[in-house]
Amino acid sequence: MKRKFSGLALATLALIASSKASAAVNWCAIPDLVPSSESDFERLVPLVEGATGCQRSLTDSAHDAEWKCDSPREKASVKIKMIRAPGEGISLLIGSWGMQSLDPIRACGKDKVTTGSRFEAGNVSHRDQITFRHALKTLTLLNLGPQSIGVAYSGPRFGRDQMGPDLAQALFGISTRTYPTTRVKLAGTDPLRTDVFDLVAAFESRGSSVTSSENLDNSLPEWTLTAPTGLPGVTSVEIQGFVRHLLRATYTMAAVSDYERYVSLLDGEYGASKRTVSGSCTVRYWSAGDVSLTGKHCPADGRSTLMFFNDVASDQLDQYAKQLEKERSEKSSPQKPTIDRDNF
């Protein structure tokens, strides 16, 4: 099914660039159109156009159906797609440029529609989720910020979710991690399993104050804070995120003696570091599961820092950048037609 998901990404981009359809989306109809079994395909497909107000488009597979429509609320065209993989399952997908939440469905006030997770460790593209039908079914939204495609897909509330990782790979080029781990704690929290906005709040609850912030509505938010209680010798804490995940936290030291004291503590916690030279600076490295730590002392500028890197989020940022570059280079390539395997 990965080819179909990649096709959805391309089709969504093409839709956004094309002229818009005439109808707005009736978001309140979406929960009633979420399929549960393969046989729902024949039952639900005839209902989608009338329920949502979206116009059906031609598809080149008997197992795909799609609709497109205007959405003033989202300020972009929306594509709805139902995909059936014989013998594997069926899913409803909703795609639009810059869609960052499922609030239009929440606003309908439907019974038994509740909020699921808005953060998933190891997957920076996981942005929002709602559950319904007694919390047995979900719609999960993947998105990497206001300048990316957002795609919501249906799935079971419990059990293995292969569609999410496949979609994240097809849409954004990222490989998700199911159980990232580390022994590192920042402000008493696991930095891999804490929303970066909640991480900032955790520092504030320990006495830090935000002195500056940037890009909080973008994909790369940043904060500078005063040091929290319990970090003597640290003058400031800088936090950079990728979507809602920590990307890097930096502690700046007041003096070389403070830096050396923390190096000794980290050596005792994560094993002795090796001192290397980089230009006019000396550098030390530690590893703690999926978090990398770097100590850096630069006598020339009188700056000493300890940096904590979320290796999973860093890798996914690199993967996304490569995907964007690949899409730019392949933009002019013609899309290959679907060959329906039912016919041979």
Coordinates of C-alpha atoms in Angstrom, one line a residue:
M1 CA 0.0 0.0 0.0
K2 CA 3.0 2.3 0.2
R3 CA 2.7 3.2 -3.5
K4 CA -0.9 4.3 -2.9
F5 CA 0.1 6.6 0.0
S6 CA 2.9 8.2 -2.1
G7 CA 0.3 8.8 -4.8
L8 CA -2.0 10.5 -2.2
A9 CA 0.8 12.9 -1.4
L10 CA 1.4 13.8 -5.1
A11 CA -2.4 14.0 -5.7
T12 CA -2.8 16.4 -2.8
L13 CA -0.1 18.6 -4.0
A14 CA -1.6 18.6 -7.5
L15 CA -5.0 19.4 -6.0
I16 CA -3.7 22.4 -4.1
A17 CA -2.2 23.9 -7.2
S18 CA -5.3 23.3 -9.3
S19 CA -8.6 25.2 -9.4
K20 CA -10.8 24.7 -6.4
A21 CA -14.1 22.8 -6.3
S22 CA -17.3 24.6 -5.5
A23 CA -18.4 23.0 -2.2
A24 CA -17.1 23.5 1.4
V25 CA -16.4 20.4 3.5
N26 CA -19.1 19.2 6.0
W27 CA -16.6 18.1 8.6
C28 CA -19.4 16.9 10.9
A29 CA -20.1 14.0 8.4
I30 CA -16.6 12.6 8.7
P31 CA -17.0 10.4 11.8
D32 CA -20.0 8.6 10.2
L33 CA -17.9 7.8 7.1
V34 CA -15.0 6.1 8.8
P35 CA -14.9 2.4 7.6
S36 CA -14.5 -0.6 9.8
S37 CA -14.3 -3.5 7.3
E38 CA -13.5 -4.0 3.6
S39 CA -17.2 -4.5 2.9
D40 CA -17.8 -0.9 4.1
F41 CA -16.3 0.3 0.8
E42 CA -19.5 -0.4 -1.3
R43 CA -21.7 1.0 1.5
L44 CA -19.9 4.2 2.2
V45 CA -18.6 5.4 -1.2
P46 CA -22.1 6.3 -2.5
L47 CA -22.7 8.4 0.7
V48 CA -19.5 10.6 0.8
E49 CA -20.5 13.2 -1.8
G50 CA -23.9 13.9 -0.3
A51 CA -22.6 13.8 3.3
T52 CA -19.5 16.0 2.8
G53 CA -20.5 18.2 -0.1
C54 CA -17.3 17.2 -1.9
Q55 CA -17.3 16.2 -5.6
R56 CA -16.2 12.8 -6.6
S57 CA -13.2 12.5 -8.9
L58 CA -12.2 9.7 -11.3
T59 CA -9.8 7.1 -10.1
D60 CA -7.8 4.5 -11.9
S61 CA -8.4 1.7 -9.5
A62 CA -11.6 -0.1 -8.4
H63 CA -10.3 -0.1 -4.8
D64 CA -9.8 3.7 -4.6
A65 CA -12.4 6.4 -4.4
E66 CA -11.7 10.1 -4.0
W67 CA -13.4 13.5 -3.6
K68 CA -12.2 17.1 -3.5
C69 CA -13.8 20.2 -2.2
D70 CA -13.1 23.7 -0.9
S71 CA -12.5 24.4 2.8
P72 CA -12.7 28.1 3.7
R73 CA -11.8 27.1 7.3
E74 CA -8.6 25.4 6.2
K75 CA -8.0 28.0 3.4
A76 CA -7.1 25.2 1.0
S77 CA -8.7 22.5 -1.1
V78 CA -9.3 19.2 0.7
K79 CA -9.1 15.7 -0.7
I80 CA -10.9 12.8 0.8
K81 CA -9.9 9.4 -0.3
M82 CA -11.0 5.9 0.6
I83 CA -8.6 3.1 -0.1
R84 CA -9.3 -0.6 0.1
A85 CA -6.4 -3.2 0.1
P86 CA -8.1 -6.6 -0.5
G87 CA -7.2 -8.9 2.3
E88 CA -5.5 -6.2 4.3
G89 CA -8.0 -3.5 5.3
I90 CA -9.6 -0.2 4.4
S91 CA -8.9 3.4 5.4
L92 CA -10.4 6.8 5.0
L93 CA -7.8 9.6 4.3
I94 CA -8.3 13.4 4.4
G95 CA -5.5 15.6 3.0
S96 CA -5.1 19.4 2.8
W97 CA -2.2 21.8 2.7
G98 CA -1.3 23.2 6.1
M99 CA -4.0 21.3 8.1
Q100 CA -2.5 21.2 11.6
S101 CA -5.4 20.0 13.8
L102 CA -8.7 18.1 13.7
D103 CA -10.5 21.0 15.5
P104 CA -13.1 21.3 12.6
I105 CA -14.4 17.9 13.6
R106 CA -14.2 18.6 17.3
A107 CA -16.3 21.7 16.8
C108 CA -19.2 19.6 15.6
G109 CA -19.9 18.5 19.2
K110 CA -20.6 15.0 18.2
D111 CA -21.3 12.5 21.0
K112 CA -18.4 10.2 21.9
V113 CA -15.8 12.2 19.9
T114 CA -12.9 12.7 22.3
T115 CA -9.3 13.9 22.0
G116 CA -6.6 11.3 21.6
S117 CA -2.8 11.9 21.6
R118 CA -1.3 15.0 20.1
F119 CA 2.3 13.9 20.7
E120 CA 3.9 10.6 19.8
A121 CA 7.5 9.8 20.9
G122 CA 9.6 8.9 17.9
N123 CA 7.3 10.5 15.3
V124 CA 7.6 14.2 14.8
S125 CA 4.8 14.1 12.1
H126 CA 2.1 13.0 14.6
R127 CA 0.1 16.1 15.3
D128 CA -3.5 15.3 16.4
Q129 CA -5.9 12.5 17.0
I130 CA -9.6 12.1 17.8
T131 CA -11.3 8.9 19.0
F132 CA -14.9 7.8 18.6
R133 CA -17.2 4.8 18.5
H134 CA -16.6 4.1 22.1
A135 CA -12.9 5.0 21.6
L136 CA -12.4 2.0 19.3
K137 CA -11.7 4.0 16.1
T138 CA -9.4 7.0 15.5
L139 CA -8.6 9.7 13.0
T140 CA -4.9 10.6 13.3
L141 CA -3.4 13.7 11.7
L142 CA 0.2 13.8 10.3
N143 CA 1.7 17.2 9.5
L144 CA 5.1 18.9 9.7
G145 CA 4.0 22.5 10.2
P146 CA 2.1 25.2 8.4
Q147 CA 4.1 24.8 5.1
S148 CA 3.4 21.0 4.7
I149 CA 0.7 18.7 3.7
G150 CA -1.6 17.4 6.5
V151 CA -3.1 14.0 6.1
A152 CA -5.6 12.4 8.6
Y153 CA -6.1 8.7 8.3
S154 CA -8.5 6.3 10.0
G155 CA -7.4 3.3 12.1
P156 CA -8.1 1.2 15.1
R157 CA -7.6 2.7 18.6
F158 CA -5.6 -0.3 19.8
G159 CA -3.2 -2.7 18.1
R160 CA -0.6 -2.3 15.4
D161 CA -0.7 0.8 13.3
Q162 CA 1.3 0.3 10.1
M163 CA -0.4 3.0 8.1
G164 CA 1.0 5.8 10.2
P165 CA 4.7 4.8 9.7
D166 CA 4.0 4.1 6.0
L167 CA 2.3 7.5 5.5
A168 CA 5.1 9.3 7.4
Q169 CA 7.7 7.7 5.1
A170 CA 5.7 8.4 1.9
L171 CA 4.7 12.0 2.7
F172 CA 7.7 13.3 4.6
G173 CA 10.5 10.7 4.0
I174 CA 10.9 10.1 7.8
S175 CA 11.4 6.7 9.5
T176 CA 9.4 6.6 12.8
R177 CA 10.7 5.0 16.0
T178 CA 8.3 3.1 18.2
Y179 CA 10.1 3.1 21.6
P180 CA 12.9 5.7 21.7
T181 CA 14.7 5.5 25.1
T182 CA 17.2 7.4 27.2
R183 CA 18.3 7.8 30.8
V184 CA 18.6 11.6 30.4
K185 CA 16.2 13.8 32.3
L186 CA 15.7 17.5 31.6
A187 CA 13.7 19.4 34.2
G188 CA 12.7 16.0 35.6
T189 CA 11.2 14.8 32.3
D190 CA 12.1 12.3 29.6
P191 CA 13.0 14.6 26.7
L192 CA 12.1 12.0 24.1
R193 CA 8.6 11.5 25.5
T194 CA 7.7 15.1 26.4
D195 CA 6.1 17.7 24.1
V196 CA 8.7 20.4 23.7
F197 CA 6.2 23.0 24.8
D198 CA 5.5 20.9 28.0
L199 CA 9.3 20.7 28.5
V200 CA 9.6 24.5 28.5
A201 CA 6.7 24.5 31.1
A202 CA 8.6 21.9 33.2
F203 CA 11.7 24.2 33.3
E204 CA 9.4 27.1 34.3
S205 CA 7.9 25.1 37.1
R206 CA 11.4 24.6 38.4
G207 CA 12.2 28.3 38.6
S208 CA 13.2 29.2 35.0
S209 CA 11.8 32.2 33.2
V210 CA 11.5 32.6 29.4
T211 CA 13.6 35.5 28.3
S212 CA 13.0 35.2 24.6
S213 CA 11.1 32.9 22.2
E214 CA 10.8 32.7 18.4
N215 CA 8.9 30.8 15.7
L216 CA 6.4 29.3 18.2
D217 CA 3.8 28.9 15.3
N218 CA 6.4 27.4 13.0
S219 CA 8.1 24.0 12.7
L220 CA 11.3 25.1 14.5
P221 CA 10.3 26.9 17.8
E222 CA 13.0 28.3 20.0
W223 CA 13.2 29.5 23.6
T224 CA 15.9 31.0 25.9
L225 CA 15.3 30.6 29.6
T226 CA 17.1 31.4 32.8
A227 CA 18.6 28.5 34.6
P228 CA 16.2 26.4 36.9
T229 CA 16.7 25.6 40.5
G230 CA 19.3 22.9 40.9
L231 CA 21.7 23.9 38.1
P232 CA 24.3 26.1 39.8
G233 CA 26.8 27.5 37.4
V234 CA 24.4 27.4 34.5
T235 CA 23.5 30.9 33.2
S236 CA 20.9 30.1 30.6
V237 CA 19.1 27.2 28.9
E238 CA 18.3 27.3 25.2
I239 CA 15.7 24.9 23.8
Q240 CA 15.0 24.3 20.1
G241 CA 12.2 22.1 18.9
F242 CA 11.2 20.4 15.7
V243 CA 7.4 20.6 15.4
R244 CA 6.5 19.5 19.0
H245 CA 9.6 17.5 19.8
L246 CA 12.8 18.6 21.4
L247 CA 15.6 18.9 18.9
R248 CA 18.3 20.4 21.1
A249 CA 18.8 21.7 24.7
T250 CA 21.9 23.8 25.5
Y251 CA 23.2 24.7 28.9
T252 CA 25.6 27.7 28.9
M253 CA 28.1 27.8 31.8
A254 CA 29.2 30.8 33.8
A255 CA 32.8 29.7 34.1
V256 CA 35.3 27.0 33.1
S257 CA 35.2 25.5 36.6
D258 CA 31.4 25.1 36.3
Y259 CA 31.9 23.3 32.9
E260 CA 34.5 21.0 34.3
R261 CA 32.3 20.1 37.3
Y262 CA 29.5 19.1 35.0
V263 CA 31.9 17.1 32.7
S264 CA 32.9 15.1 35.8
L265 CA 29.3 14.5 36.7
L266 CA 28.5 13.3 33.1
D267 CA 31.5 11.1 33.0
G268 CA 30.3 9.4 36.2
E269 CA 26.8 9.0 34.8
Y270 CA 27.4 8.0 31.1
G271 CA 31.0 6.8 31.0
A272 CA 34.3 8.6 30.6
S273 CA 34.3 11.0 27.6
K274 CA 37.1 11.4 25.2
R275 CA 38.5 14.9 24.8
T276 CA 39.0 16.0 21.2
V277 CA 39.9 19.3 19.5
S278 CA 37.7 21.1 17.0
G279 CA 39.3 24.3 15.7
S280 CA 40.0 26.4 18.8
C281 CA 37.5 24.5 20.9
T282 CA 37.8 21.3 22.9
V283 CA 34.8 18.9 22.6
R284 CA 33.6 15.9 24.6
Y285 CA 30.9 13.3 23.7
W286 CA 28.5 11.1 25.6
S287 CA 25.7 8.8 24.5
A288 CA 22.6 7.9 26.5
G289 CA 20.3 5.8 24.3
D290 CA 18.6 8.0 21.8
V291 CA 20.0 11.2 23.3
S292 CA 23.6 12.4 22.5
L293 CA 25.4 14.8 24.7
T294 CA 28.2 17.2 23.7
G295 CA 30.4 19.3 25.9
K296 CA 32.2 22.2 24.2
H297 CA 34.7 24.6 25.7
C298 CA 35.9 27.5 23.5
P299 CA 38.5 29.7 25.2
A300 CA 38.6 32.2 22.3
D301 CA 35.1 33.3 22.9
G302 CA 34.9 32.4 26.6
R303 CA 31.9 30.1 26.1
S304 CA 31.4 26.7 27.6
T305 CA 28.2 24.7 26.8
L306 CA 26.6 21.3 27.3
M307 CA 24.2 20.2 24.6
F308 CA 21.6 17.5 24.6
F309 CA 20.4 16.2 21.2
N310 CA 17.3 14.2 20.4
D311 CA 18.9 11.8 17.9
V312 CA 15.5 10.6 16.6
A313 CA 14.1 14.0 15.9
S314 CA 17.4 15.1 14.4
D315 CA 17.4 12.2 12.1
Q316 CA 13.8 12.9 11.0
L317 CA 14.7 16.5 10.3
D318 CA 17.5 15.4 8.1
Q319 CA 15.3 12.9 6.4
Y320 CA 12.6 15.5 5.8
A321 CA 15.1 17.9 4.3
K322 CA 16.3 15.2 1.9
Q323 CA 12.6 14.4 1.0
L324 CA 12.0 18.0 0.1
E325 CA 15.1 18.2 -2.1
K326 CA 14.0 15.0 -3.8
E327 CA 10.5 16.3 -4.4
R328 CA 12.0 19.5 -6.0
S329 CA 14.2 17.4 -8.3
E330 CA 11.3 15.1 -9.3
K331 CA 8.6 17.7 -9.6
S332 CA 8.5 17.5 -13.4
S333 CA 8.5 13.7 -13.5
P334 CA 5.1 12.3 -14.9
Q335 CA 3.1 10.3 -12.5
K336 CA 2.8 6.6 -13.5
P337 CA -0.7 5.2 -13.8
T338 CA -2.0 2.6 -11.4
I339 CA -1.9 -1.0 -12.6
D340 CA -4.8 -2.9 -10.9
R341 CA -3.5 -6.3 -9.8
D342 CA -7.1 -7.6 -9.8
N343 CA -6.8 -8.0 -13.5
F344 CA -3.9 -10.4 -13.8

